Amino acid sequence: MSSTAGQVICCKAAVAWEAGKPLVIEEVEVAPPQAMEVRLKILFTSLCHTDVYFWEAKPRFSIRGQPIYHFVGTSTFSEYTVVHVGCVAKINPAAPLDKVCVLSCGISTGLGATLNVAKPKKGSSVAIFGLGAVGLAAAEGARIAGASRIIGVDLNSNRFDEAKKFGVTEFVNPKDHNKPVQEVIAEMTDGGVDRSVECTGSFHAMISAFECVHDGWGVAVLVGVPNKDDSFKTHPVNFLNERTLKGTFFGNYKPRSDLPSVVEKYMNKELELEKFITHEVPFSEINKAFEYMLSGAGLRCIIRMGA
């Protein structure tokens, strides 16, 4: 990169010109890094639900002088990007980039929610609300922690078979019962689970996740992002009975200092990343990745840059 220091680089990038419209592969100009920034070449990236609905307005790229907004400070749907040094983590150089790139968002969020926040003990019981990519990562965390019972809760029973790969031992579909799902789980577990992790964003699920943990020591962790007008309601006695409610962002991982150790979990075969990856598409077909995500078919889709 020394030969391009201080220069604008022209490369391909997938640009969202309108919300909800297909991305367009464009030739973009990437500005040189400023103080405390680095310019990176992107070889592999992955798709998360965050990419589907979140834009952050800071210009870093342009096309023929027209600014393009920089996505959450990273913009990895470009062959080159510029980021702050605080967003860069040095990982094991032997780690395969087409696998560890999935750790950038949802997988680390779910994994950390269990390992860093819920902290189930070996032999304990854990309920996971929502069996999408984040929920499956939370289940993977429970498996790694040695939980003996991992109860998956989802409105889509088609997800149950896939969830078995991530250590889920039992399943509950709230639609199959005529009572609140927290009551169902309490009956299954003689009073409630030791830990629960909510990964849906539904305030109904959040309430259920809190009310399904055991009096005295139960801990519920909220991961999903609710709608702005949602409210969380529960009887105060649930707190008086010494249940604990926690929340987390990115699984309480600090990306720069903690992600290298998460990569090592994969390198040591403690964390199984391959089972999270359902599709790989070339950069030129990036819109297929969005179609997979929106249809629910792609838990995590790898995008192979330069193809």
mmCIF file of C-alpha atoms in Angstrom:
data_model
loop_
_atom_site.group_PDB
_atom_site.id
_atom_site.type_symbol
_atom_site.label_atom_id
_atom_site.label_comp_id
_atom_site.label_asym_id
_atom_site.label_seq_id
_atom_site.Cartn_x
_atom_site.Cartn_y
_atom_site.Cartn_z
ATOM 1 C CA MET A 1 0.000 0.000 0.000
ATOM 2 C CA SER A 2 3.013 2.323 0.312
ATOM 3 C CA SER A 3 2.835 3.199 -3.397
ATOM 4 C CA THR A 4 -0.675 4.604 -2.938
ATOM 5 C CA ALA A 5 -0.080 6.469 0.324
ATOM 6 C CA GLY A 6 -1.836 9.817 0.227
ATOM 7 C CA GLN A 7 -3.598 8.973 -3.032
ATOM 8 C CA VAL A 8 -7.223 8.318 -3.895
ATOM 9 C CA ILE A 9 -7.825 4.642 -4.827
ATOM 10 C CA CYS A 10 -10.436 3.669 -7.414
ATOM 11 C CA CYS A 11 -12.129 0.311 -6.824
ATOM 12 C CA LYS A 12 -15.471 -1.495 -6.990
ATOM 13 C CA ALA A 13 -18.060 -1.153 -4.238
ATOM 14 C CA ALA A 14 -21.697 -2.146 -3.734
ATOM 15 C CA VAL A 15 -23.683 1.068 -3.325
ATOM 16 C CA ALA A 16 -27.216 1.458 -1.956
ATOM 17 C CA TRP A 17 -28.562 4.489 -3.820
ATOM 18 C CA GLU A 18 -32.032 4.084 -2.308
ATOM 19 C CA ALA A 19 -33.355 2.345 0.785
ATOM 20 C CA GLY A 20 -34.796 -1.048 -0.076
ATOM 21 C CA LYS A 21 -33.429 -0.993 -3.630
ATOM 22 C CA PRO A 22 -30.861 -3.489 -4.997
ATOM 23 C CA LEU A 23 -27.245 -2.550 -4.474
ATOM 24 C CA VAL A 24 -25.327 -1.429 -7.544
ATOM 25 C CA ILE A 25 -21.688 -2.343 -8.202
ATOM 26 C CA GLU A 26 -19.982 0.984 -8.901
ATOM 27 C CA GLU A 27 -16.476 2.276 -9.433
ATOM 28 C CA VAL A 28 -15.756 4.450 -6.400
ATOM 29 C CA GLU A 29 -12.968 6.701 -5.233
ATOM 30 C CA VAL A 30 -11.699 5.881 -1.748
ATOM 31 C CA ALA A 31 -10.093 8.801 0.041
ATOM 32 C CA PRO A 32 -6.661 8.328 1.641
ATOM 33 C CA PRO A 33 -6.542 7.778 5.410
ATOM 34 C CA GLN A 34 -6.169 10.743 7.716
ATOM 35 C CA ALA A 35 -4.626 10.871 11.189
ATOM 36 C CA MET A 36 -5.416 7.738 13.261
ATOM 37 C CA GLU A 37 -6.926 5.943 10.245
ATOM 38 C CA VAL A 38 -5.872 3.037 8.045
ATOM 39 C CA ARG A 39 -6.882 1.961 4.548
ATOM 40 C CA LEU A 40 -7.680 -1.727 4.171
ATOM 41 C CA LYS A 41 -8.146 -4.124 1.287
ATOM 42 C CA ILE A 42 -11.247 -6.266 1.791
ATOM 43 C CA LEU A 43 -10.922 -9.932 0.754
ATOM 44 C CA PHE A 44 -14.038 -11.402 2.400
ATOM 45 C CA THR A 45 -16.958 -9.870 4.226
ATOM 46 C CA SER A 46 -20.241 -11.183 5.588
ATOM 47 C CA LEU A 47 -23.840 -10.063 5.702
ATOM 48 C CA CYS A 48 -25.798 -9.360 8.882
ATOM 49 C CA HIS A 49 -29.338 -8.093 9.474
ATOM 50 C CA THR A 50 -27.763 -4.789 10.476
ATOM 51 C CA ASP A 51 -26.809 -4.327 6.835
ATOM 52 C CA VAL A 52 -30.449 -4.643 5.855
ATOM 53 C CA TYR A 53 -31.845 -1.754 7.878
ATOM 54 C CA PHE A 54 -29.139 0.540 9.216
ATOM 55 C CA TRP A 55 -27.341 3.414 7.555
ATOM 56 C CA GLU A 56 -25.002 5.920 9.228
ATOM 57 C CA ALA A 57 -24.403 9.280 7.517
ATOM 58 C CA LYS A 58 -20.605 10.066 7.533
ATOM 59 C CA PRO A 59 -19.032 10.680 3.802
ATOM 60 C CA ARG A 60 -15.840 8.695 3.169
ATOM 61 C CA PHE A 61 -16.447 7.557 -0.402
ATOM 62 C CA SER A 62 -17.451 9.363 -3.577
ATOM 63 C CA ILE A 63 -18.352 8.715 -7.203
ATOM 64 C CA ARG A 64 -17.302 11.476 -9.584
ATOM 65 C CA GLY A 65 -17.356 13.927 -6.690
ATOM 66 C CA GLN A 66 -20.762 12.836 -5.337
ATOM 67 C CA PRO A 67 -20.455 11.687 -1.690
ATOM 68 C CA ILE A 68 -21.528 8.184 -0.619
ATOM 69 C CA TYR A 69 -22.354 7.599 3.030
ATOM 70 C CA HIS A 70 -19.959 5.501 5.118
ATOM 71 C CA PHE A 71 -21.729 2.468 6.632
ATOM 72 C CA VAL A 72 -21.267 2.192 10.435
ATOM 73 C CA GLY A 73 -17.713 3.414 10.140
ATOM 74 C CA THR A 74 -16.532 0.394 8.131
ATOM 75 C CA SER A 75 -18.147 0.019 4.658
ATOM 76 C CA THR A 76 -16.806 -3.454 3.910
ATOM 77 C CA PHE A 77 -18.862 -3.839 0.699
ATOM 78 C CA SER A 78 -15.952 -2.172 -1.066
ATOM 79 C CA GLU A 79 -12.675 -3.603 -2.302
ATOM 80 C CA TYR A 80 -10.896 -0.946 -0.250
ATOM 81 C CA THR A 81 -12.088 0.991 2.768
ATOM 82 C CA VAL A 82 -10.792 3.464 5.349
ATOM 83 C CA VAL A 83 -11.435 2.982 9.065
ATOM 84 C CA HIS A 84 -10.272 4.436 12.354
ATOM 85 C CA VAL A 85 -7.450 2.502 13.987
ATOM 86 C CA GLY A 86 -9.742 1.781 16.928
ATOM 87 C CA CYS A 87 -11.867 -0.376 14.604
ATOM 88 C CA VAL A 88 -8.970 -2.569 13.488
ATOM 89 C CA ALA A 89 -8.080 -5.796 15.290
ATOM 90 C CA LYS A 90 -4.957 -7.833 14.587
ATOM 91 C CA ILE A 91 -5.845 -11.527 14.495
ATOM 92 C CA ASN A 92 -4.006 -14.800 13.992
ATOM 93 C CA PRO A 93 -2.576 -14.590 10.436
ATOM 94 C CA ALA A 94 -3.353 -18.281 9.931
ATOM 95 C CA ALA A 95 -7.082 -17.723 10.463
ATOM 96 C CA PRO A 96 -9.108 -18.246 7.254
ATOM 97 C CA LEU A 97 -10.696 -14.909 6.380
ATOM 98 C CA ASP A 98 -13.619 -16.590 4.621
ATOM 99 C CA LYS A 99 -14.649 -18.051 7.981
ATOM 100 C CA VAL A 100 -13.706 -15.555 10.700
ATOM 101 C CA CYS A 101 -15.337 -12.627 8.865
ATOM 102 C CA VAL A 102 -18.681 -13.844 10.265
ATOM 103 C CA LEU A 103 -17.505 -12.794 13.727
ATOM 104 C CA SER A 104 -17.942 -9.129 12.832
ATOM 105 C CA CYS A 105 -21.495 -8.729 14.138
ATOM 106 C CA GLY A 106 -24.274 -11.176 14.986
ATOM 107 C CA ILE A 107 -22.219 -14.258 15.837
ATOM 108 C CA SER A 108 -20.073 -12.413 18.375
ATOM 109 C CA THR A 109 -23.173 -10.693 19.769
ATOM 110 C CA GLY A 110 -24.978 -13.951 20.535
ATOM 111 C CA LEU A 111 -21.885 -15.805 21.670
ATOM 112 C CA GLY A 112 -20.818 -13.030 24.030
ATOM 113 C CA ALA A 113 -24.332 -12.534 25.395
ATOM 114 C CA THR A 114 -24.121 -16.058 26.761
ATOM 115 C CA LEU A 115 -20.443 -16.387 27.664
ATOM 116 C CA ASN A 116 -19.781 -12.846 28.902
ATOM 117 C CA VAL A 117 -23.128 -11.730 30.311
ATOM 118 C CA ALA A 118 -25.390 -14.690 31.149
ATOM 119 C CA LYS A 119 -22.382 -16.824 32.202
ATOM 120 C CA PRO A 120 -24.160 -20.159 32.639
ATOM 121 C CA LYS A 121 -22.393 -22.722 34.786
ATOM 122 C CA LYS A 122 -21.601 -26.220 33.614
ATOM 123 C CA GLY A 123 -24.680 -28.409 33.880
ATOM 124 C CA SER A 124 -27.104 -25.473 34.011
ATOM 125 C CA SER A 125 -30.236 -24.856 31.939
ATOM 126 C CA VAL A 126 -30.491 -22.075 29.338
ATOM 127 C CA ALA A 127 -33.442 -20.852 27.258
ATOM 128 C CA ILE A 128 -32.713 -19.122 23.950
ATOM 129 C CA PHE A 129 -35.484 -16.940 22.517
ATOM 130 C CA GLY A 130 -35.144 -16.679 18.740
ATOM 131 C CA LEU A 131 -33.184 -19.157 16.630
ATOM 132 C CA GLY A 132 -31.854 -16.886 13.936
ATOM 133 C CA ALA A 133 -28.118 -16.360 13.552
ATOM 134 C CA VAL A 134 -27.749 -14.429 16.817
ATOM 135 C CA GLY A 135 -29.834 -16.938 18.777
ATOM 136 C CA LEU A 136 -27.894 -19.874 17.375
ATOM 137 C CA ALA A 137 -24.671 -18.138 18.397
ATOM 138 C CA ALA A 138 -26.117 -17.727 21.899
ATOM 139 C CA ALA A 139 -26.901 -21.445 21.901
ATOM 140 C CA GLU A 140 -23.351 -22.153 20.751
ATOM 141 C CA GLY A 141 -22.138 -20.159 23.749
ATOM 142 C CA ALA A 142 -24.315 -22.253 26.048
ATOM 143 C CA ARG A 143 -22.906 -25.424 24.473
ATOM 144 C CA ILE A 144 -19.338 -24.198 24.973
ATOM 145 C CA ALA A 145 -20.145 -23.317 28.607
ATOM 146 C CA GLY A 146 -21.339 -26.870 29.226
ATOM 147 C CA ALA A 147 -25.055 -26.245 29.761
ATOM 148 C CA SER A 148 -26.933 -29.527 30.115
ATOM 149 C CA ARG A 149 -30.282 -28.237 28.838
ATOM 150 C CA ILE A 150 -30.557 -25.685 26.047
ATOM 151 C CA ILE A 151 -34.164 -24.860 25.253
ATOM 152 C CA GLY A 152 -34.798 -23.140 21.931
ATOM 153 C CA VAL A 153 -37.893 -20.932 21.648
ATOM 154 C CA ASP A 154 -39.085 -19.822 18.217
ATOM 155 C CA LEU A 155 -42.339 -19.219 16.351
ATOM 156 C CA ASN A 156 -40.905 -21.055 13.321
ATOM 157 C CA SER A 157 -40.663 -24.786 14.014
ATOM 158 C CA ASN A 158 -38.696 -25.269 10.780
ATOM 159 C CA ARG A 159 -35.678 -23.866 12.594
ATOM 160 C CA PHE A 160 -35.585 -26.607 15.199
ATOM 161 C CA ASP A 161 -33.669 -29.256 13.235
ATOM 162 C CA GLU A 162 -30.919 -26.800 12.294
ATOM 163 C CA ALA A 163 -30.650 -25.637 15.906
ATOM 164 C CA LYS A 164 -29.664 -29.134 17.056
ATOM 165 C CA LYS A 165 -26.255 -28.553 15.434
ATOM 166 C CA PHE A 166 -25.693 -25.729 17.912
ATOM 167 C CA GLY A 167 -26.408 -27.756 21.019
ATOM 168 C CA VAL A 168 -30.133 -27.036 21.445
ATOM 169 C CA THR A 169 -31.666 -30.021 23.237
ATOM 170 C CA GLU A 170 -35.360 -29.068 23.506
ATOM 171 C CA PHE A 171 -37.747 -26.852 21.597
ATOM 172 C CA VAL A 172 -40.811 -24.772 22.365
ATOM 173 C CA ASN A 173 -43.027 -23.032 19.848
ATOM 174 C CA PRO A 174 -45.225 -20.562 21.759
ATOM 175 C CA LYS A 175 -47.977 -21.036 19.160
ATOM 176 C CA ASP A 176 -48.353 -24.668 20.252
ATOM 177 C CA HIS A 177 -49.498 -23.717 23.762
ATOM 178 C CA ASN A 178 -52.521 -21.973 25.242
ATOM 179 C CA LYS A 179 -50.537 -20.428 28.090
ATOM 180 C CA PRO A 180 -47.619 -17.966 28.217
ATOM 181 C CA VAL A 181 -44.387 -19.585 27.101
ATOM 182 C CA GLN A 182 -42.675 -18.601 30.363
ATOM 183 C CA GLU A 183 -45.155 -20.813 32.203
ATOM 184 C CA VAL A 184 -44.439 -23.678 29.808
ATOM 185 C CA ILE A 185 -40.698 -23.367 30.431
ATOM 186 C CA ALA A 186 -41.161 -23.097 34.192
ATOM 187 C CA GLU A 187 -43.110 -26.365 34.148
ATOM 188 C CA MET A 188 -40.446 -28.050 32.000
ATOM 189 C CA THR A 189 -37.650 -27.027 34.371
ATOM 190 C CA ASP A 190 -39.212 -27.274 37.829
ATOM 191 C CA GLY A 191 -39.463 -23.547 38.444
ATOM 192 C CA GLY A 192 -37.508 -21.933 35.628
ATOM 193 C CA VAL A 193 -34.212 -21.990 33.773
ATOM 194 C CA ASP A 194 -30.941 -20.786 35.254
ATOM 195 C CA ARG A 195 -30.273 -18.408 32.344
ATOM 196 C CA SER A 196 -32.148 -17.043 29.338
ATOM 197 C CA VAL A 197 -31.000 -15.036 26.317
ATOM 198 C CA GLU A 198 -33.497 -13.085 24.203
ATOM 199 C CA CYS A 199 -32.480 -12.583 20.555
ATOM 200 C CA THR A 200 -35.661 -11.445 18.780
ATOM 201 C CA GLY A 201 -36.289 -7.768 19.488
ATOM 202 C CA SER A 202 -39.880 -8.592 20.448
ATOM 203 C CA PHE A 203 -40.853 -7.051 23.775
ATOM 204 C CA HIS A 204 -43.200 -9.997 24.318
ATOM 205 C CA ALA A 205 -40.204 -12.333 24.080
ATOM 206 C CA MET A 206 -38.216 -10.070 26.386
ATOM 207 C CA ILE A 207 -40.874 -10.311 29.068
ATOM 208 C CA SER A 208 -41.085 -14.082 28.630
ATOM 209 C CA ALA A 209 -37.299 -14.431 28.804
ATOM 210 C CA PHE A 210 -37.202 -12.560 32.108
ATOM 211 C CA GLU A 211 -40.182 -14.316 33.646
ATOM 212 C CA CYS A 212 -38.975 -17.820 32.701
ATOM 213 C CA VAL A 213 -35.799 -17.707 34.795
ATOM 214 C CA HIS A 214 -35.736 -19.242 38.265
ATOM 215 C CA ASP A 215 -36.369 -17.226 41.422
ATOM 216 C CA GLY A 216 -33.288 -16.597 43.517
ATOM 217 C CA TRP A 217 -30.568 -16.946 40.877
ATOM 218 C CA GLY A 218 -32.045 -16.709 37.391
ATOM 219 C CA VAL A 219 -30.451 -14.258 34.949
ATOM 220 C CA ALA A 220 -32.090 -13.020 31.744
ATOM 221 C CA VAL A 221 -30.070 -11.216 29.051
ATOM 222 C CA LEU A 222 -31.703 -9.010 26.408
ATOM 223 C CA VAL A 223 -29.959 -8.802 23.039
ATOM 224 C CA GLY A 224 -32.664 -7.908 20.495
ATOM 225 C CA VAL A 225 -33.437 -4.266 19.676
ATOM 226 C CA PRO A 226 -37.127 -3.406 20.243
ATOM 227 C CA ASN A 227 -39.212 -0.833 18.420
ATOM 228 C CA LYS A 228 -38.861 2.659 19.891
ATOM 229 C CA ASP A 229 -42.426 2.717 21.219
ATOM 230 C CA ASP A 230 -42.264 -0.695 22.927
ATOM 231 C CA SER A 231 -42.371 -0.950 26.717
ATOM 232 C CA PHE A 232 -41.237 -3.673 29.060
ATOM 233 C CA LYS A 233 -43.771 -4.577 31.757
ATOM 234 C CA THR A 234 -43.422 -7.136 34.502
ATOM 235 C CA HIS A 235 -44.565 -7.377 38.093
ATOM 236 C CA PRO A 236 -42.077 -5.909 40.589
ATOM 237 C CA VAL A 237 -42.191 -9.124 42.597
ATOM 238 C CA ASN A 238 -40.106 -10.748 39.851
ATOM 239 C CA PHE A 239 -37.241 -8.489 40.923
ATOM 240 C CA LEU A 240 -37.974 -8.909 44.625
ATOM 241 C CA ASN A 241 -37.657 -12.661 44.090
ATOM 242 C CA GLU A 242 -34.039 -12.036 43.031
ATOM 243 C CA ARG A 243 -34.252 -12.542 39.320
ATOM 244 C CA THR A 244 -31.691 -10.496 37.388
ATOM 245 C CA LEU A 245 -32.266 -8.654 34.101
ATOM 246 C CA LYS A 246 -29.325 -7.571 31.959
ATOM 247 C CA GLY A 247 -28.748 -6.171 28.490
ATOM 248 C CA THR A 248 -25.770 -6.206 26.149
ATOM 249 C CA PHE A 249 -24.422 -4.683 22.972
ATOM 250 C CA PHE A 250 -22.085 -6.802 20.824
ATOM 251 C CA GLY A 251 -22.021 -9.428 23.571
ATOM 252 C CA ASN A 252 -19.895 -7.194 25.833
ATOM 253 C CA TYR A 253 -16.930 -7.784 23.531
ATOM 254 C CA LYS A 254 -14.526 -4.933 22.901
ATOM 255 C CA PRO A 255 -13.794 -5.550 19.212
ATOM 256 C CA ARG A 256 -10.176 -4.462 19.073
ATOM 257 C CA SER A 257 -8.997 -6.232 22.221
ATOM 258 C CA ASP A 258 -11.411 -9.165 22.412
ATOM 259 C CA LEU A 259 -12.039 -10.355 18.845
ATOM 260 C CA PRO A 260 -8.549 -11.890 18.518
ATOM 261 C CA SER A 261 -9.386 -14.229 21.413
ATOM 262 C CA VAL A 262 -12.698 -15.177 19.779
ATOM 263 C CA VAL A 263 -10.782 -16.047 16.617
ATOM 264 C CA GLU A 264 -8.533 -18.242 18.751
ATOM 265 C CA LYS A 265 -11.588 -20.132 20.022
ATOM 266 C CA TYR A 266 -12.249 -21.045 16.397
ATOM 267 C CA MET A 267 -8.617 -21.882 15.677
ATOM 268 C CA ASN A 268 -8.589 -24.156 18.748
ATOM 269 C CA LYS A 269 -11.762 -25.903 17.474
ATOM 270 C CA GLU A 270 -13.706 -24.739 20.515
ATOM 271 C CA LEU A 271 -16.000 -22.553 18.401
ATOM 272 C CA GLU A 272 -17.482 -24.110 15.258
ATOM 273 C CA LEU A 273 -17.951 -21.376 12.659
ATOM 274 C CA GLU A 274 -18.509 -23.474 9.554
ATOM 275 C CA LYS A 275 -22.007 -24.480 10.607
ATOM 276 C CA PHE A 276 -23.075 -20.827 10.684
ATOM 277 C CA ILE A 277 -22.225 -20.286 7.019
ATOM 278 C CA THR A 278 -25.059 -21.214 4.692
ATOM 279 C CA HIS A 279 -24.102 -19.447 1.452
ATOM 280 C CA GLU A 280 -21.146 -17.867 -0.312
ATOM 281 C CA VAL A 281 -21.671 -15.483 -3.206
ATOM 282 C CA PRO A 282 -19.280 -13.521 -5.432
ATOM 283 C CA PHE A 283 -19.205 -9.756 -4.962
ATOM 284 C CA SER A 284 -20.889 -9.257 -8.323
ATOM 285 C CA GLU A 285 -23.965 -11.096 -6.996
ATOM 286 C CA ILE A 286 -24.189 -9.359 -3.618
ATOM 287 C CA ASN A 287 -27.919 -8.766 -4.028
ATOM 288 C CA LYS A 288 -28.440 -12.533 -3.805
ATOM 289 C CA ALA A 289 -27.037 -12.347 -0.276
ATOM 290 C CA PHE A 290 -29.702 -9.820 0.644
ATOM 291 C CA GLU A 291 -32.376 -12.026 -0.929
ATOM 292 C CA TYR A 292 -31.184 -14.999 1.130
ATOM 293 C CA MET A 293 -31.219 -12.909 4.308
ATOM 294 C CA LEU A 294 -34.679 -11.463 3.723
ATOM 295 C CA SER A 295 -36.139 -14.872 2.878
ATOM 296 C CA GLY A 296 -34.695 -16.407 6.022
ATOM 297 C CA ALA A 297 -32.680 -18.897 3.962
ATOM 298 C CA GLY A 298 -29.264 -17.485 4.799
ATOM 299 C CA LEU A 299 -28.140 -17.544 8.414
ATOM 300 C CA ARG A 300 -24.836 -16.020 7.402
ATOM 301 C CA CYS A 301 -23.750 -15.302 3.856
ATOM 302 C CA ILE A 302 -20.090 -14.827 2.924
ATOM 303 C CA ILE A 303 -19.309 -12.348 0.161
ATOM 304 C CA ARG A 304 -16.167 -13.108 -1.828
ATOM 305 C CA MET A 305 -14.695 -9.780 -2.919
ATOM 306 C CA GLY A 306 -13.028 -9.342 -6.265
ATOM 307 C CA ALA A 307 -15.315 -11.925 -7.882
#
